[in-house]
mmCIF file of N, CA and C in Angstrom:
data_model
loop_
_atom_site.group_PDB
_atom_site.id
_atom_site.type_symbol
_atom_site.label_atom_id
_atom_site.label_comp_id
_atom_site.label_asym_id
_atom_site.label_seq_id
_atom_site.Cartn_x
_atom_site.Cartn_y
_atom_site.Cartn_z
ATOM 1 N N ALA A 1 -77.651 -32.381 -42.638
ATOM 2 C CA ALA A 1 -78.732 -31.654 -43.245
ATOM 3 C C ALA A 1 -78.183 -30.683 -44.248
ATOM 4 N N ILE A 2 -77.129 -29.817 -43.923
ATOM 5 C CA ILE A 2 -76.661 -28.814 -44.725
ATOM 6 C C ILE A 2 -75.995 -29.394 -45.933
ATOM 7 N N PHE A 3 -75.223 -30.568 -45.701
ATOM 8 C CA PHE A 3 -74.602 -31.229 -46.820
ATOM 9 C C PHE A 3 -75.604 -31.732 -47.766
ATOM 10 N N HIS A 4 -76.704 -32.315 -47.291
ATOM 11 C CA HIS A 4 -77.683 -32.993 -48.127
ATOM 12 C C HIS A 4 -78.340 -31.830 -48.972
ATOM 13 N N ASP A 5 -78.663 -30.693 -48.282
ATOM 14 C CA ASP A 5 -79.303 -29.515 -48.978
ATOM 15 C C ASP A 5 -78.312 -28.969 -50.107
ATOM 16 N N LEU A 6 -77.083 -28.900 -49.790
ATOM 17 C CA LEU A 6 -76.148 -28.549 -50.829
ATOM 18 C C LEU A 6 -76.058 -29.362 -51.924
ATOM 19 N N MET A 7 -76.128 -30.601 -51.765
ATOM 20 C CA MET A 7 -75.974 -31.619 -52.867
ATOM 21 C C MET A 7 -77.209 -31.588 -53.724
ATOM 22 N N GLN A 8 -78.315 -31.410 -52.988
ATOM 23 C CA GLN A 8 -79.584 -31.162 -53.852
ATOM 24 C C GLN A 8 -79.533 -29.916 -54.670
ATOM 25 N N ARG A 9 -79.037 -28.783 -54.116
ATOM 26 C CA ARG A 9 -78.960 -27.536 -54.945
ATOM 27 C C ARG A 9 -77.974 -27.760 -56.147
ATOM 28 N N LEU A 10 -76.861 -28.580 -55.890
ATOM 29 C CA LEU A 10 -75.971 -28.719 -56.892
ATOM 30 C C LEU A 10 -76.346 -29.902 -57.888
ATOM 31 N N GLU A 11 -77.401 -30.491 -57.635
ATOM 32 C CA GLU A 11 -77.860 -31.618 -58.408
ATOM 33 C C GLU A 11 -76.855 -32.885 -58.412
ATOM 34 N N ILE A 12 -76.352 -33.125 -57.285
ATOM 35 C CA ILE A 12 -75.395 -34.170 -57.106
ATOM 36 C C ILE A 12 -76.116 -35.235 -56.205
ATOM 37 N N ASP A 13 -76.105 -36.464 -56.601
ATOM 38 C CA ASP A 13 -76.721 -37.544 -55.766
ATOM 39 C C ASP A 13 -75.709 -37.863 -54.434
ATOM 40 N N ASP A 14 -76.366 -37.536 -53.361
ATOM 41 C CA ASP A 14 -75.525 -37.672 -52.101
ATOM 42 C C ASP A 14 -75.410 -39.198 -51.662
ATOM 43 N N ALA A 15 -76.174 -39.972 -52.304
ATOM 44 C CA ALA A 15 -75.978 -41.365 -51.855
ATOM 45 C C ALA A 15 -75.006 -42.112 -52.748
ATOM 46 N N ALA A 16 -74.587 -41.508 -53.813
ATOM 47 C CA ALA A 16 -73.732 -42.283 -54.800
ATOM 48 C C ALA A 16 -72.258 -42.465 -54.015
ATOM 49 N N ASP A 17 -71.552 -43.495 -54.541
ATOM 50 C CA ASP A 17 -70.267 -43.716 -54.066
ATOM 51 C C ASP A 17 -69.217 -42.484 -54.383
ATOM 52 N N ASP A 18 -69.482 -41.940 -55.484
ATOM 53 C CA ASP A 18 -68.373 -40.991 -55.942
ATOM 54 C C ASP A 18 -68.845 -39.357 -55.565
ATOM 55 N N THR A 19 -69.660 -39.279 -54.627
ATOM 56 C CA THR A 19 -70.211 -37.921 -54.301
ATOM 57 C C THR A 19 -69.207 -36.993 -54.007
ATOM 58 N N SER A 20 -68.150 -37.393 -53.303
ATOM 59 C CA SER A 20 -66.907 -36.475 -52.854
ATOM 60 C C SER A 20 -66.269 -36.134 -54.133
ATOM 61 N N ALA A 21 -65.960 -37.046 -55.003
ATOM 62 C CA ALA A 21 -65.241 -36.743 -56.166
ATOM 63 C C ALA A 21 -66.038 -35.859 -57.090
ATOM 64 N N ARG A 22 -67.286 -36.084 -57.364
ATOM 65 C CA ARG A 22 -68.154 -35.220 -58.137
ATOM 66 C C ARG A 22 -68.225 -33.844 -57.574
ATOM 67 N N PHE A 23 -68.392 -33.722 -56.186
ATOM 68 C CA PHE A 23 -68.352 -32.450 -55.560
ATOM 69 C C PHE A 23 -67.004 -31.754 -55.861
ATOM 70 N N GLN A 24 -65.919 -32.364 -55.599
ATOM 71 C CA GLN A 24 -64.578 -31.695 -55.893
ATOM 72 C C GLN A 24 -64.492 -31.459 -57.340
ATOM 73 N N ASP A 25 -64.889 -32.146 -58.298
ATOM 74 C CA ASP A 25 -64.735 -31.804 -59.616
ATOM 75 C C ASP A 25 -65.558 -30.491 -59.969
ATOM 76 N N MET A 26 -66.837 -30.468 -59.442
ATOM 77 C CA MET A 26 -67.772 -29.424 -59.638
ATOM 78 C C MET A 26 -67.017 -28.106 -59.082
ATOM 79 N N LEU A 27 -66.393 -28.104 -57.890
ATOM 80 C CA LEU A 27 -65.697 -27.022 -57.383
ATOM 81 C C LEU A 27 -64.527 -26.656 -58.205
ATOM 82 N N ASP A 28 -63.800 -27.487 -58.778
ATOM 83 C CA ASP A 28 -62.688 -27.241 -59.549
ATOM 84 C C ASP A 28 -63.061 -26.498 -60.865
ATOM 85 N N ARG A 29 -64.245 -26.874 -61.399
ATOM 86 C CA ARG A 29 -64.709 -26.241 -62.679
ATOM 87 C C ARG A 29 -65.475 -24.968 -62.395
ATOM 88 N N GLU A 30 -66.296 -24.889 -61.330
ATOM 89 C CA GLU A 30 -67.216 -23.732 -61.234
ATOM 90 C C GLU A 30 -66.838 -22.642 -60.235
ATOM 91 N N PHE A 31 -65.935 -22.957 -59.265
ATOM 92 C CA PHE A 31 -65.578 -22.061 -58.079
ATOM 93 C C PHE A 31 -64.216 -21.427 -58.358
ATOM 94 N N SER A 32 -64.098 -20.208 -58.342
ATOM 95 C CA SER A 32 -62.862 -19.487 -58.501
ATOM 96 C C SER A 32 -62.515 -18.996 -57.043
ATOM 97 N N PHE A 33 -61.567 -19.807 -56.470
ATOM 98 C CA PHE A 33 -61.118 -19.571 -55.105
ATOM 99 C C PHE A 33 -60.396 -18.142 -55.067
ATOM 100 N N SER A 34 -59.615 -17.789 -56.078
ATOM 101 C CA SER A 34 -58.878 -16.535 -56.126
ATOM 102 C C SER A 34 -59.886 -15.391 -56.154
ATOM 103 N N ALA A 35 -61.000 -15.573 -56.855
ATOM 104 C CA ALA A 35 -62.045 -14.522 -56.969
ATOM 105 C C ALA A 35 -62.751 -14.340 -55.672
ATOM 106 N N TYR A 36 -63.006 -15.501 -54.929
ATOM 107 C CA TYR A 36 -63.535 -15.522 -53.538
ATOM 108 C C TYR A 36 -62.683 -14.788 -52.617
ATOM 109 N N LEU A 37 -61.315 -15.159 -52.658
ATOM 110 C CA LEU A 37 -60.425 -14.500 -51.725
ATOM 111 C C LEU A 37 -60.298 -12.917 -52.044
ATOM 112 N N ALA A 38 -60.320 -12.514 -53.251
ATOM 113 C CA ALA A 38 -60.320 -11.110 -53.609
ATOM 114 C C ALA A 38 -61.560 -10.434 -53.053
ATOM 115 N N LEU A 39 -62.749 -11.030 -53.219
ATOM 116 C CA LEU A 39 -64.135 -10.330 -52.720
ATOM 117 C C LEU A 39 -63.903 -10.298 -51.187
ATOM 118 N N ALA A 40 -63.459 -11.284 -50.467
ATOM 119 C CA ALA A 40 -63.436 -11.402 -48.956
ATOM 120 C C ALA A 40 -62.418 -10.400 -48.549
ATOM 121 N N VAL A 41 -61.239 -10.237 -49.126
ATOM 122 C CA VAL A 41 -60.258 -9.168 -48.670
ATOM 123 C C VAL A 41 -60.876 -7.865 -49.012
ATOM 124 N N ALA A 42 -61.470 -7.562 -50.091
ATOM 125 C CA ALA A 42 -62.006 -6.208 -50.429
ATOM 126 C C ALA A 42 -63.053 -5.887 -49.448
ATOM 127 N N SER A 43 -63.982 -6.840 -49.132
ATOM 128 C CA SER A 43 -64.946 -6.563 -48.192
ATOM 129 C C SER A 43 -64.529 -6.309 -46.802
ATOM 130 N N GLY A 44 -63.512 -6.952 -46.300
ATOM 131 C CA GLY A 44 -62.902 -6.755 -45.046
ATOM 132 C C GLY A 44 -62.198 -5.440 -44.926
ATOM 133 N N THR A 45 -61.575 -5.051 -46.053
ATOM 134 C CA THR A 45 -60.773 -3.746 -46.044
ATOM 135 C C THR A 45 -61.749 -2.665 -46.131
ATOM 136 N N ARG A 46 -62.761 -2.820 -46.865
ATOM 137 C CA ARG A 46 -63.888 -1.732 -46.890
ATOM 138 C C ARG A 46 -64.455 -1.516 -45.526
ATOM 139 N N ASP A 47 -64.710 -2.599 -44.795
ATOM 140 C CA ASP A 47 -65.449 -2.477 -43.478
ATOM 141 C C ASP A 47 -64.373 -1.848 -42.462
ATOM 142 N N SER A 48 -63.103 -2.120 -42.589
ATOM 143 C CA SER A 48 -62.251 -1.439 -41.700
ATOM 144 C C SER A 48 -61.827 -0.078 -41.996
ATOM 145 N N VAL A 49 -61.990 0.393 -43.261
ATOM 146 C CA VAL A 49 -61.532 1.723 -43.516
ATOM 147 C C VAL A 49 -62.777 2.626 -43.682
ATOM 148 N N GLN A 50 -63.959 2.154 -44.011
ATOM 149 C CA GLN A 50 -65.139 2.901 -44.055
ATOM 150 C C GLN A 50 -65.582 3.608 -42.730
ATOM 151 N N ILE A 51 -65.664 4.785 -42.594
ATOM 152 C CA ILE A 51 -66.105 5.563 -41.441
ATOM 153 C C ILE A 51 -67.523 6.094 -41.710
ATOM 154 N N HIS A 52 -68.387 5.691 -40.688
ATOM 155 C CA HIS A 52 -69.823 6.061 -40.899
ATOM 156 C C HIS A 52 -70.008 7.643 -40.461
ATOM 157 N N SER A 53 -71.140 8.165 -41.004
ATOM 158 C CA SER A 53 -71.525 9.523 -40.700
ATOM 159 C C SER A 53 -71.652 9.856 -39.227
ATOM 160 N N ILE A 54 -72.127 9.010 -38.459
ATOM 161 C CA ILE A 54 -72.207 9.123 -37.034
ATOM 162 C C ILE A 54 -70.849 9.411 -36.386
ATOM 163 N N THR A 55 -69.818 8.589 -36.871
ATOM 164 C CA THR A 55 -68.376 8.748 -36.312
ATOM 165 C C THR A 55 -67.882 10.176 -36.685
ATOM 166 N N TRP A 56 -68.086 10.557 -37.992
ATOM 167 C CA TRP A 56 -67.490 11.726 -38.467
ATOM 168 C C TRP A 56 -68.233 12.868 -37.590
ATOM 169 N N SER A 57 -69.612 12.864 -37.449
ATOM 170 C CA SER A 57 -70.347 13.809 -36.568
ATOM 171 C C SER A 57 -69.776 14.014 -35.265
ATOM 172 N N MET A 58 -69.510 12.790 -34.615
ATOM 173 C CA MET A 58 -68.903 12.870 -33.130
ATOM 174 C C MET A 58 -67.556 13.437 -33.184
ATOM 175 N N VAL A 59 -66.773 13.239 -34.264
ATOM 176 C CA VAL A 59 -65.350 13.777 -34.258
ATOM 177 C C VAL A 59 -65.571 15.331 -34.543
ATOM 178 N N ILE A 60 -66.329 15.720 -35.305
ATOM 179 C CA ILE A 60 -66.593 17.285 -35.555
ATOM 180 C C ILE A 60 -67.034 17.982 -34.342
ATOM 181 N N ILE A 61 -68.027 17.307 -33.545
ATOM 182 C CA ILE A 61 -68.528 17.882 -32.354
ATOM 183 C C ILE A 61 -67.379 17.960 -31.291
ATOM 184 N N LEU A 62 -66.681 16.810 -31.204
ATOM 185 C CA LEU A 62 -65.464 16.860 -30.369
ATOM 186 C C LEU A 62 -64.554 18.053 -30.559
ATOM 187 N N PHE A 63 -64.137 18.149 -31.810
ATOM 188 C CA PHE A 63 -63.226 19.240 -32.092
ATOM 189 C C PHE A 63 -63.819 20.711 -32.008
ATOM 190 N N VAL A 64 -65.048 20.804 -32.154
ATOM 191 C CA VAL A 64 -65.794 22.072 -31.976
ATOM 192 C C VAL A 64 -65.658 22.397 -30.457
ATOM 193 N N PHE A 65 -66.030 21.361 -29.705
ATOM 194 C CA PHE A 65 -65.984 21.525 -28.209
ATOM 195 C C PHE A 65 -64.526 21.798 -27.740
ATOM 196 N N LEU A 66 -63.598 21.176 -28.240
ATOM 197 C CA LEU A 66 -62.129 21.491 -27.857
ATOM 198 C C LEU A 66 -61.854 22.842 -28.289
ATOM 199 N N ALA A 67 -62.170 23.322 -29.391
ATOM 200 C CA ALA A 67 -61.765 24.594 -29.932
ATOM 201 C C ALA A 67 -62.452 25.634 -29.097
ATOM 202 N N LEU A 68 -63.709 25.440 -28.713
ATOM 203 C CA LEU A 68 -64.393 26.448 -27.815
ATOM 204 C C LEU A 68 -63.717 26.488 -26.391
ATOM 205 N N PHE A 69 -63.494 25.346 -25.952
ATOM 206 C CA PHE A 69 -62.856 25.212 -24.532
ATOM 207 C C PHE A 69 -61.567 25.775 -24.574
ATOM 208 N N ASP A 70 -60.650 25.645 -25.665
ATOM 209 C CA ASP A 70 -59.386 26.340 -25.741
ATOM 210 C C ASP A 70 -59.622 27.833 -25.884
ATOM 211 N N TYR A 71 -60.502 28.302 -26.628
ATOM 212 C CA TYR A 71 -60.791 29.733 -26.915
ATOM 213 C C TYR A 71 -61.154 30.330 -25.557
ATOM 214 N N LEU A 72 -62.056 29.725 -24.752
ATOM 215 C CA LEU A 72 -62.568 30.359 -23.673
ATOM 216 C C LEU A 72 -61.689 30.304 -22.385
ATOM 217 N N THR A 73 -60.867 29.095 -22.255
ATOM 218 C CA THR A 73 -59.982 28.949 -21.078
ATOM 219 C C THR A 73 -58.624 29.211 -21.267
ATOM 220 N N HIS A 74 -58.050 29.036 -22.527
ATOM 221 C CA HIS A 74 -56.662 29.235 -22.740
ATOM 222 C C HIS A 74 -55.884 28.288 -22.015
ATOM 223 N N VAL A 75 -56.365 27.075 -21.779
ATOM 224 C CA VAL A 75 -55.655 25.933 -21.077
ATOM 225 C C VAL A 75 -54.721 25.288 -22.039
ATOM 226 N N GLY A 76 -53.361 25.006 -21.554
ATOM 227 C CA GLY A 76 -52.616 24.419 -22.375
ATOM 228 C C GLY A 76 -52.828 22.830 -22.632
ATOM 229 N N LEU A 77 -52.210 22.218 -23.671
ATOM 230 C CA LEU A 77 -52.297 20.815 -23.894
ATOM 231 C C LEU A 77 -51.729 19.917 -22.758
ATOM 232 N N HIS A 78 -50.713 20.319 -22.108
ATOM 233 C CA HIS A 78 -50.247 19.541 -21.101
ATOM 234 C C HIS A 78 -51.166 19.345 -19.900
ATOM 235 N N VAL A 79 -52.048 20.358 -19.736
ATOM 236 C CA VAL A 79 -53.068 20.203 -18.656
ATOM 237 C C VAL A 79 -54.199 19.234 -19.152
ATOM 238 N N LEU A 80 -54.585 19.283 -20.516
ATOM 239 C CA LEU A 80 -55.676 18.450 -20.875
ATOM 240 C C LEU A 80 -55.316 17.022 -21.273
ATOM 241 N N ALA A 81 -54.013 16.793 -21.573
ATOM 242 C CA ALA A 81 -53.549 15.404 -21.932
ATOM 243 C C ALA A 81 -54.011 14.328 -21.062
ATOM 244 N N PRO A 82 -53.791 14.485 -19.618
ATOM 245 C CA PRO A 82 -54.173 13.340 -18.839
ATOM 246 C C PRO A 82 -55.550 13.047 -18.905
ATOM 247 N N GLY A 83 -56.451 14.091 -19.026
ATOM 248 C CA GLY A 83 -57.966 13.783 -19.147
ATOM 249 C C GLY A 83 -58.277 13.048 -20.333
ATOM 250 N N PHE A 84 -57.595 13.453 -21.551
ATOM 251 C CA PHE A 84 -57.829 12.696 -22.802
ATOM 252 C C PHE A 84 -57.299 11.297 -22.747
ATOM 253 N N ILE A 85 -56.281 10.986 -22.101
ATOM 254 C CA ILE A 85 -55.798 9.646 -21.929
ATOM 255 C C ILE A 85 -56.711 8.916 -21.123
ATOM 256 N N ILE A 86 -57.221 9.405 -20.025
ATOM 257 C CA ILE A 86 -58.190 8.748 -19.254
ATOM 258 C C ILE A 86 -59.485 8.385 -20.006
ATOM 259 N N VAL A 87 -59.984 9.369 -20.637
ATOM 260 C CA VAL A 87 -61.250 9.196 -21.536
ATOM 261 C C VAL A 87 -60.949 8.142 -22.508
ATOM 262 N N ALA A 88 -59.946 8.180 -23.279
ATOM 263 C CA ALA A 88 -59.486 7.198 -24.354
ATOM 264 C C ALA A 88 -59.447 5.847 -23.662
ATOM 265 N N ALA A 89 -58.807 5.653 -22.543
ATOM 266 C CA ALA A 89 -58.731 4.408 -21.972
ATOM 267 C C ALA A 89 -60.056 3.818 -21.607
ATOM 268 N N ILE A 90 -60.977 4.682 -21.045
ATOM 269 C CA ILE A 90 -62.341 4.358 -20.794
ATOM 270 C C ILE A 90 -63.088 3.898 -22.022
ATOM 271 N N MET A 91 -62.903 4.562 -23.127
ATOM 272 C CA MET A 91 -63.572 4.307 -24.349
ATOM 273 C C MET A 91 -63.065 2.875 -24.887
ATOM 274 N N LEU A 92 -61.810 2.649 -24.929
ATOM 275 C CA LEU A 92 -61.216 1.428 -25.300
ATOM 276 C C LEU A 92 -61.758 0.209 -24.543
ATOM 277 N N GLY A 93 -61.921 0.469 -23.148
ATOM 278 C CA GLY A 93 -62.339 -0.612 -22.337
ATOM 279 C C GLY A 93 -63.726 -0.933 -22.543
ATOM 280 N N VAL A 94 -64.631 0.111 -22.946
ATOM 281 C CA VAL A 94 -66.059 -0.144 -23.159
ATOM 282 C C VAL A 94 -66.234 -0.796 -24.511
ATOM 283 N N MET A 95 -65.272 -0.448 -25.528
ATOM 284 C CA MET A 95 -65.387 -1.091 -26.693
ATOM 285 C C MET A 95 -64.900 -2.583 -26.765
ATOM 286 N N LYS A 96 -63.884 -2.834 -25.854
ATOM 287 C CA LYS A 96 -63.525 -4.205 -25.580
ATOM 288 C C LYS A 96 -64.558 -4.991 -24.938
ATOM 289 N N LEU A 97 -65.321 -4.441 -24.021
ATOM 290 C CA LEU A 97 -66.440 -5.133 -23.336
ATOM 291 C C LEU A 97 -67.514 -5.492 -24.331
ATOM 292 N N VAL A 98 -67.816 -4.505 -25.166
ATOM 293 C CA VAL A 98 -68.875 -4.691 -26.238
ATOM 294 C C VAL A 98 -68.513 -5.795 -27.220
ATOM 295 N N VAL A 99 -67.280 -5.786 -27.540
ATOM 296 C CA VAL A 99 -66.828 -6.867 -28.525
ATOM 297 C C VAL A 99 -66.784 -8.270 -27.961
ATOM 298 N N VAL A 100 -66.424 -8.311 -26.672
ATOM 299 C CA VAL A 100 -66.431 -9.738 -26.010
ATOM 300 C C VAL A 100 -67.888 -10.096 -25.823
ATOM 301 N N ARG A 101 -68.704 -9.190 -25.325
ATOM 302 C CA ARG A 101 -70.103 -9.673 -25.258
ATOM 303 C C ARG A 101 -70.726 -10.106 -26.622
ATOM 304 N N LYS A 102 -70.536 -9.277 -27.740
ATOM 305 C CA LYS A 102 -70.912 -9.753 -29.098
ATOM 306 C C LYS A 102 -70.388 -11.128 -29.451
ATOM 307 N N GLN A 103 -69.066 -11.340 -29.243
ATOM 308 C CA GLN A 103 -68.496 -12.557 -29.520
ATOM 309 C C GLN A 103 -69.035 -13.686 -28.723
ATOM 310 N N CYS A 104 -69.366 -13.464 -27.492
ATOM 311 C CA CYS A 104 -70.076 -14.652 -26.756
ATOM 312 C C CYS A 104 -71.423 -14.904 -27.228
ATOM 313 N N GLN A 105 -72.281 -13.776 -27.783
ATOM 314 C CA GLN A 105 -73.557 -14.046 -28.426
ATOM 315 C C GLN A 105 -73.404 -14.817 -29.706
ATOM 316 N N VAL A 106 -72.327 -14.475 -30.329
ATOM 317 C CA VAL A 106 -72.156 -15.205 -31.691
ATOM 318 C C VAL A 106 -71.918 -16.692 -31.447
ATOM 319 N N GLU A 107 -70.953 -17.001 -30.492
ATOM 320 C CA GLU A 107 -70.618 -18.302 -30.040
ATOM 321 C C GLU A 107 -71.773 -19.174 -29.602
ATOM 322 N N LYS A 108 -72.701 -18.630 -29.089
ATOM 323 C CA LYS A 108 -73.894 -19.394 -28.435
ATOM 324 C C LYS A 108 -74.775 -19.930 -29.489
#
């Protein structure tokens, strides 16, 4: 069904004997694979580097909280480090769980 719809859009007779050759010829003439790859890489890079405003807000709130905590308690980093490591491990575990669930939904 998808192939038939594609051939109709490209105005290629899918019942003809040389359909594959005509499709390949059209791809060679009209489709720039290098441009496609460049756009795909740029899009992927932008998605991996772009940080959303909610993320920045949470980082700012976290640092304000830590600054206030340090100001009020004068606790050293060696005391706080194990707690941060535990919280980071929990967050990574939750993120992994969310990603696995989303992948399962996509595969269905």
